[in-house]
C-alpha atoms as a printed R data frame, in Angstrom:
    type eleno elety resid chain resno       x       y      z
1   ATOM     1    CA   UNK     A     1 158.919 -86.274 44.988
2   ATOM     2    CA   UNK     A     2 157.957 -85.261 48.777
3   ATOM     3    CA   UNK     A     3 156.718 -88.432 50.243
4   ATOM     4    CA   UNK     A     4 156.432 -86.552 53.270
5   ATOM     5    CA   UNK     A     5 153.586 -84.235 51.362
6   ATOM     6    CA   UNK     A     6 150.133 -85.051 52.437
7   ATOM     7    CA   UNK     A     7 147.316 -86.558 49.766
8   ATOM     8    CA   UNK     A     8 144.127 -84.607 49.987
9   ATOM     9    CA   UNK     A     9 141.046 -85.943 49.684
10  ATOM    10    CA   UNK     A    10 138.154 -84.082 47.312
11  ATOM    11    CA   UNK     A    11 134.657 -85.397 47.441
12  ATOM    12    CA   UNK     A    12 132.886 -86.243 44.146
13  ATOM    13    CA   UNK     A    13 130.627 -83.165 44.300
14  ATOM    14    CA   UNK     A    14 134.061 -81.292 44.151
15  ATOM    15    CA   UNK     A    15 135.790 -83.388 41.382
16  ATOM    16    CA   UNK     A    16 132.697 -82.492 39.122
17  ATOM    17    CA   UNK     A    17 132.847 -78.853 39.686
18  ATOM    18    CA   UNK     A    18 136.916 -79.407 38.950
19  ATOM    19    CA   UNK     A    19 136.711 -81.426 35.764
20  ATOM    20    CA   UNK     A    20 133.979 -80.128 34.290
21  ATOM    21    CA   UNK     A    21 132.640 -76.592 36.314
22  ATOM    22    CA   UNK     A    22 129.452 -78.445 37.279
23  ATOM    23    CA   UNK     A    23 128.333 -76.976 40.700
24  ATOM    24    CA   UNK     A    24 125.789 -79.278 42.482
25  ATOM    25    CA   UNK     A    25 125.309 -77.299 45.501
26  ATOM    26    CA   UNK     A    26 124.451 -74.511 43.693
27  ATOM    27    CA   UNK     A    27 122.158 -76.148 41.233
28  ATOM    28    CA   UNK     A    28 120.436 -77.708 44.449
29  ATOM    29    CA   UNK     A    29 119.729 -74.460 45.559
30  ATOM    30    CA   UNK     A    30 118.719 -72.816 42.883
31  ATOM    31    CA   UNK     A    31 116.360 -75.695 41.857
32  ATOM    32    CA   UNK     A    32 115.223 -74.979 45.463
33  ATOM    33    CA   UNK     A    33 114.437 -72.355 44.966
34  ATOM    34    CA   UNK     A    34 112.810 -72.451 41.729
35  ATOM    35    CA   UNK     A    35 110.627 -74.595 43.842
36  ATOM    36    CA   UNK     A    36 109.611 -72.205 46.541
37  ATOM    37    CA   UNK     A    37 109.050 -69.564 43.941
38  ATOM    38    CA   UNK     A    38 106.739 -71.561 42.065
39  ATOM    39    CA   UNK     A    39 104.637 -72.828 45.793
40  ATOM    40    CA   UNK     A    40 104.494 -68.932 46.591
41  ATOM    41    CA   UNK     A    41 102.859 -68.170 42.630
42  ATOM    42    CA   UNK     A    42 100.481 -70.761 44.136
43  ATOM    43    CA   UNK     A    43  99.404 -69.249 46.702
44  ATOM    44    CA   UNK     A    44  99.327 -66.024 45.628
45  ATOM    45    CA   UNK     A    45  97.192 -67.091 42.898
46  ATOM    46    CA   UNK     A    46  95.240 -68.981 45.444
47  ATOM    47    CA   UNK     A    47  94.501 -66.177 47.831
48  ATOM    48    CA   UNK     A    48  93.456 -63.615 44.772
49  ATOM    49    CA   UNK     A    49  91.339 -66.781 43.497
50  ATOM    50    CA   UNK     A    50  89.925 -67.218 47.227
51  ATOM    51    CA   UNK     A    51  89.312 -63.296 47.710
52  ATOM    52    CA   UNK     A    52  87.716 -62.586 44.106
53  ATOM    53    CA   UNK     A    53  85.026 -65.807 45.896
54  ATOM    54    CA   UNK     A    54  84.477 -64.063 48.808
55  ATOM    55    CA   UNK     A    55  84.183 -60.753 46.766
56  ATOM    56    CA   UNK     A    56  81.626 -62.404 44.801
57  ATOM    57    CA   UNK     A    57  79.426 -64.329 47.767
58  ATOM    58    CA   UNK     A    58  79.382 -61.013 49.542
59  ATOM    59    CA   UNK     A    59  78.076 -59.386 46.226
60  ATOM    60    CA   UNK     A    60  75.310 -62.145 45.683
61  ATOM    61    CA   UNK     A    61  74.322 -61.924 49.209
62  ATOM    62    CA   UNK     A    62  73.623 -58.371 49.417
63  ATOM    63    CA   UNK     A    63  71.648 -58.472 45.653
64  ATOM    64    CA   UNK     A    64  70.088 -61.473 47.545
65  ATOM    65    CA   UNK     A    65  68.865 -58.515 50.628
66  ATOM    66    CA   UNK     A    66  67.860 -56.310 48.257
67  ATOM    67    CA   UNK     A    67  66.026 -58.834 45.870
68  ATOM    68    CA   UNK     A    68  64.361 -59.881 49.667
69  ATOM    69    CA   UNK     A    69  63.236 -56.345 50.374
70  ATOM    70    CA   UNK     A    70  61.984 -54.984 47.316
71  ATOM    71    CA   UNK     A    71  59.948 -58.143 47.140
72  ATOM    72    CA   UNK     A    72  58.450 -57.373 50.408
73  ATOM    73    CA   UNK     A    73  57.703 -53.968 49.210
74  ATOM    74    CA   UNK     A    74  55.833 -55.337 46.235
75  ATOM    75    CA   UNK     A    75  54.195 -57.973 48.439
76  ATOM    76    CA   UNK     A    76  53.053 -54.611 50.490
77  ATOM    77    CA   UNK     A    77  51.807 -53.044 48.187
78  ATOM    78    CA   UNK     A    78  50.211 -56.022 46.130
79  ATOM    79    CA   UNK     A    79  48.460 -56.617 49.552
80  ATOM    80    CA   UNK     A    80  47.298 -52.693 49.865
81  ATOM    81    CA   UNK     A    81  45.737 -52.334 46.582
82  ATOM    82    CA   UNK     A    82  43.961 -56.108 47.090
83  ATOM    83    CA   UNK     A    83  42.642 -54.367 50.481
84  ATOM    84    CA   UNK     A    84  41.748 -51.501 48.622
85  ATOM    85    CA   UNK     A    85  39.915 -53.537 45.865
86  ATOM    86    CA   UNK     A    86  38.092 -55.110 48.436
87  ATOM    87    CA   UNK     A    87  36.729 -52.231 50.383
88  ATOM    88    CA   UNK     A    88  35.339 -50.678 46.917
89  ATOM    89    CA   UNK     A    89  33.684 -53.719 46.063
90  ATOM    90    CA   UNK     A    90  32.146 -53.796 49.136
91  ATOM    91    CA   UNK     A    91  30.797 -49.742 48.456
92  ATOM    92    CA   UNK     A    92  29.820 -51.194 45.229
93  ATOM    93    CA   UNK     A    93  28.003 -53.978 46.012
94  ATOM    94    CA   UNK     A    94  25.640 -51.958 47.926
95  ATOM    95    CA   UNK     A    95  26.006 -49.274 45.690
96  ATOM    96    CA   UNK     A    96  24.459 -51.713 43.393
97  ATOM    97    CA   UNK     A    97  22.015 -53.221 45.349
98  ATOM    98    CA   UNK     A    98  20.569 -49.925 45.440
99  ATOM    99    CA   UNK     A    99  20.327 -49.678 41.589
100 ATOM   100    CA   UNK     A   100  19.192 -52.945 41.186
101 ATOM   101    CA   UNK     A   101  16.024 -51.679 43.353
102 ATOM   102    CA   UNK     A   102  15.795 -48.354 41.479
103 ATOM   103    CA   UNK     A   103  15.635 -50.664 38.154
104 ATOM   104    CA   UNK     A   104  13.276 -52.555 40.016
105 ATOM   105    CA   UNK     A   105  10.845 -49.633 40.766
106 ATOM   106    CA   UNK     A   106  10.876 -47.715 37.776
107 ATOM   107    CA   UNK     A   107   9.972 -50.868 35.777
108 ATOM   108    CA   UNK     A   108   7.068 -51.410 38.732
109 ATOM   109    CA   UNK     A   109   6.088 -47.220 38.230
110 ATOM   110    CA   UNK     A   110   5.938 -48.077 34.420
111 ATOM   111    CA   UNK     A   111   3.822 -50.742 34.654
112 ATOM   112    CA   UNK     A   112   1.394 -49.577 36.747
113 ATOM   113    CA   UNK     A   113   1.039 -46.532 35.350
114 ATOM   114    CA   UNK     A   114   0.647 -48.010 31.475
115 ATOM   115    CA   UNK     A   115  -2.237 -51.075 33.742
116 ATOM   116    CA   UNK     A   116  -3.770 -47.403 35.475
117 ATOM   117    CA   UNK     A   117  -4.035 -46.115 31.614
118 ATOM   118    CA   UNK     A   118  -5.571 -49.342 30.110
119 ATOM   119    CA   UNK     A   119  -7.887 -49.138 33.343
120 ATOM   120    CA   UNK     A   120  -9.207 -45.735 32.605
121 ATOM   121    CA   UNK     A   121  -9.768 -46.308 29.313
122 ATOM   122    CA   UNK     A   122 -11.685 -49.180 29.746
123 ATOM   123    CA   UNK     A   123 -13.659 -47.843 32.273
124 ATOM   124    CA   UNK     A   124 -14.262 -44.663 30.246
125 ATOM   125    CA   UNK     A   125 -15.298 -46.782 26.926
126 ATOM   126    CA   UNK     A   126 -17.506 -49.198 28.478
127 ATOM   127    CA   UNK     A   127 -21.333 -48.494 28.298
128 ATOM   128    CA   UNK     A   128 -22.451 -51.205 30.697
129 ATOM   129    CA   UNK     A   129 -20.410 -48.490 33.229
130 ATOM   130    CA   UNK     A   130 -22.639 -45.484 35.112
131 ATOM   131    CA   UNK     A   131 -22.187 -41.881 33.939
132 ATOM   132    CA   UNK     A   132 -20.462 -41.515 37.084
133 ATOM   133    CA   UNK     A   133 -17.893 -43.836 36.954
134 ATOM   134    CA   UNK     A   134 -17.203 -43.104 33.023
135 ATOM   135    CA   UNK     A   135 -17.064 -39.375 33.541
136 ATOM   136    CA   UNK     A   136 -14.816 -39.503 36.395
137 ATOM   137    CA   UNK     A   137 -12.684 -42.398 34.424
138 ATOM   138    CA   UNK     A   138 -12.467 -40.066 31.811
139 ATOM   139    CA   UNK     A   139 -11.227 -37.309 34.464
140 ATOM   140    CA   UNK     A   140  -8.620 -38.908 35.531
141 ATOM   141    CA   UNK     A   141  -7.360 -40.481 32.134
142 ATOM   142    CA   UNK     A   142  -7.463 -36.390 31.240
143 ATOM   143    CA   UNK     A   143  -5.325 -36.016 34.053
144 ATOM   144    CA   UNK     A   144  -2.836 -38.821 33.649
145 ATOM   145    CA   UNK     A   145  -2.490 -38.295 29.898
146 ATOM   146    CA   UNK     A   146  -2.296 -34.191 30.595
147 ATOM   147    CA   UNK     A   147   1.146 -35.033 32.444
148 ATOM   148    CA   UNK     A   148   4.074 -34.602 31.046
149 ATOM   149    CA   UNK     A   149   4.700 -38.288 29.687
150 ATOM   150    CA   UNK     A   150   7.652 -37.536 27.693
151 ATOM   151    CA   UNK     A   151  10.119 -35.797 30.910
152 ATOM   152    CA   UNK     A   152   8.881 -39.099 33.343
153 ATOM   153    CA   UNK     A   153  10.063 -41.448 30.390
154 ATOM   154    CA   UNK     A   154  12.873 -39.884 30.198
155 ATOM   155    CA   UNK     A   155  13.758 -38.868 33.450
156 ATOM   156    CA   UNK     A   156  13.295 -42.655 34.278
157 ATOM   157    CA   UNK     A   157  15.448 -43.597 31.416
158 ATOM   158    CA   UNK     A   158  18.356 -41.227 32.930
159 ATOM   159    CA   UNK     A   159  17.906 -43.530 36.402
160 ATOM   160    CA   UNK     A   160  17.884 -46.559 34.651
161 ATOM   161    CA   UNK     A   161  21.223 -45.708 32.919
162 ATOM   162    CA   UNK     A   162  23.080 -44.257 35.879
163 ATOM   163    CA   UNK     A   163  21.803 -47.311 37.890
164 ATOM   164    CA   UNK     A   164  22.933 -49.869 34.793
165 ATOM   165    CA   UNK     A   165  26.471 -48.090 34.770
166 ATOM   166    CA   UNK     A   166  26.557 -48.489 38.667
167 ATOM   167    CA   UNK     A   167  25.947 -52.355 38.528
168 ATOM   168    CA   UNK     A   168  28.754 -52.290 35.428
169 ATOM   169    CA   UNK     A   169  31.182 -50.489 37.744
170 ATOM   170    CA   UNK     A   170  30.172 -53.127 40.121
171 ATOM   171    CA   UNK     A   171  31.432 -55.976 38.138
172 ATOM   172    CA   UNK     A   172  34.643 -54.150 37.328
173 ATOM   173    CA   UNK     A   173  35.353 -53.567 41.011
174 ATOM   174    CA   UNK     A   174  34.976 -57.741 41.430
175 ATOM   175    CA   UNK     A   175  37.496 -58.054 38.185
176 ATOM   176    CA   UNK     A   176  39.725 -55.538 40.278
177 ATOM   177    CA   UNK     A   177  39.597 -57.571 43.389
178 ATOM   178    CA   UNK     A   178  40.487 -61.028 41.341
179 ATOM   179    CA   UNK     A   179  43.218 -59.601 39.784
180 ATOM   180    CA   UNK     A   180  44.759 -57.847 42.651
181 ATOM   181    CA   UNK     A   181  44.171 -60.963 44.950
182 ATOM   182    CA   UNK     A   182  46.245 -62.395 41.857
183 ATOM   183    CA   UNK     A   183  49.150 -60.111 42.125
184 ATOM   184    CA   UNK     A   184  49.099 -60.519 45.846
185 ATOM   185    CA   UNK     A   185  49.907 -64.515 45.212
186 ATOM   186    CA   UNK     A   186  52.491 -63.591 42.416
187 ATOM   187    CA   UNK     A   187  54.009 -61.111 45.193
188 ATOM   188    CA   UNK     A   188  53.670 -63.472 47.786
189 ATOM   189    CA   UNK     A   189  55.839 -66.110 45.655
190 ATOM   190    CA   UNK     A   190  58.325 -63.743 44.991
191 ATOM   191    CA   UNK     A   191  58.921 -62.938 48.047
192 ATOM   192    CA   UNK     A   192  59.067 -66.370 49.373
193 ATOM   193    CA   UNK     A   193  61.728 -66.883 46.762
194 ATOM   194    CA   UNK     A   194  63.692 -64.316 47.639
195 ATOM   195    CA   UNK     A   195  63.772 -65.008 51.523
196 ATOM   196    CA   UNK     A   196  64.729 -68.919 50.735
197 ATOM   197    CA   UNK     A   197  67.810 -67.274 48.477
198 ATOM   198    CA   UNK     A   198  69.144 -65.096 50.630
199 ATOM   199    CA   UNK     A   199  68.766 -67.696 53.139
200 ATOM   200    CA   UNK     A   200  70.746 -69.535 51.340
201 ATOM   201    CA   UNK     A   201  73.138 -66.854 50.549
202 ATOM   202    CA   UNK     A   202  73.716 -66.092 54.374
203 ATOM   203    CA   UNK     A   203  74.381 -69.301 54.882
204 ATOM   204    CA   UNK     A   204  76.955 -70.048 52.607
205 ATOM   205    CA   UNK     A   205  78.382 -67.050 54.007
206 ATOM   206    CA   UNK     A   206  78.599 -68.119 57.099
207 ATOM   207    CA   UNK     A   207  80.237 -71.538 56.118
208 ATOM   208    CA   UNK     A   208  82.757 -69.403 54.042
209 ATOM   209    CA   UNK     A   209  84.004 -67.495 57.053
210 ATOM   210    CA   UNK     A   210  83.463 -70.332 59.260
């Protein structure tokens, strides 16, 4: 034997690999890498996670806009035809302050005309009365009775009607107003709603890019 040969030294790491082909270094690294493999999943899965978010907020905000405006159209037009309702019950309300005063008359025409009648006759039947007041009593009851009765009655019945359906329309045109003026507050509310949510939705937008 070579005394003069020199003794090597092997670490441990070595002497495993030699007795039984177990490789530390290389199992370090690959377990390494394993690792960074599996941090990299992570943040892929974290970045399609954060972008399907931001996909999403910038979805809800602009369904939030659009919710906003076509509220304020409906608010706009609630508010036109609750204008509109007003201005034709106004028109109606003098509309049927007019019939109210043809109603008025034609029951003050009737009434004077059937007192006129009873006056005549009375007049005409009453002995205690000159010839000349009976005779011309009984001229003028010829006269009133000799008119055509049965066109005034009906001609005033016509009036009557047209001014009954007037003061009918009347009261639909203040049913109009109250429920316009109602769909104007629903509107209103909506559109309140709306401008609070997509307040909200711009602002968690901004803290999402902030």
């Amino acid at each position: 034997m070579d005394t003069h040969s020199e003794v090597r030294r092997i670490s441990f790491a070595e002497l495993l690999m030699y007795r039984f082909g177990y490789d530390v270094i290389r199992r370090h690294e690959s377990g390494a890498n394993r690792d960074a493999q599996d941090e990299m999943e992570k943040v892929k899965a974290n970045i399609i996670q954060l972008t399907e978010v931001a996909r999403n907020a910038a979805l809800a905000t602009e369904v939030a806009h659009q919710s906003e405006a076509r509220a304020l159209g409906q608010e706009l037009a609630a508010l036109k035809a609750a204008e509109d309702a007003r201005q034709a019950a106004k028109i109606s309300d003098k509309t049927r302050e007019n019939a109210t005063r043809v109603i008025e008359t034609l029951k003050l025409q009737e009434e004077l005309s059937i007192r006129k009648k009873e006056g005549l006759e009375n007049i005409a039947s009453d002995d205690s009365k000159g010839v000349v007041s009976r005779n011309k009593s009984k001229a003028e009851l010829a006269i009133l009775l000799s008119e055509d009765q049965i066109n005034l009655r009906a001609a005033k019945i016509h009036q009557e009607m047209a001014a009954k359906n007037t003061i009918a329309a009347a009261k639909k045109s203040e049913e109009c107003v109250a429920l316009t003026e109602a769909a104007l507050e629903r509107a209103t509310h909506a559109r309140k709603e709306a401008t609070r949510l997509k307040s909200h939705r711009d602002s968690d937008s901004r803290n999402q890019h902030g």
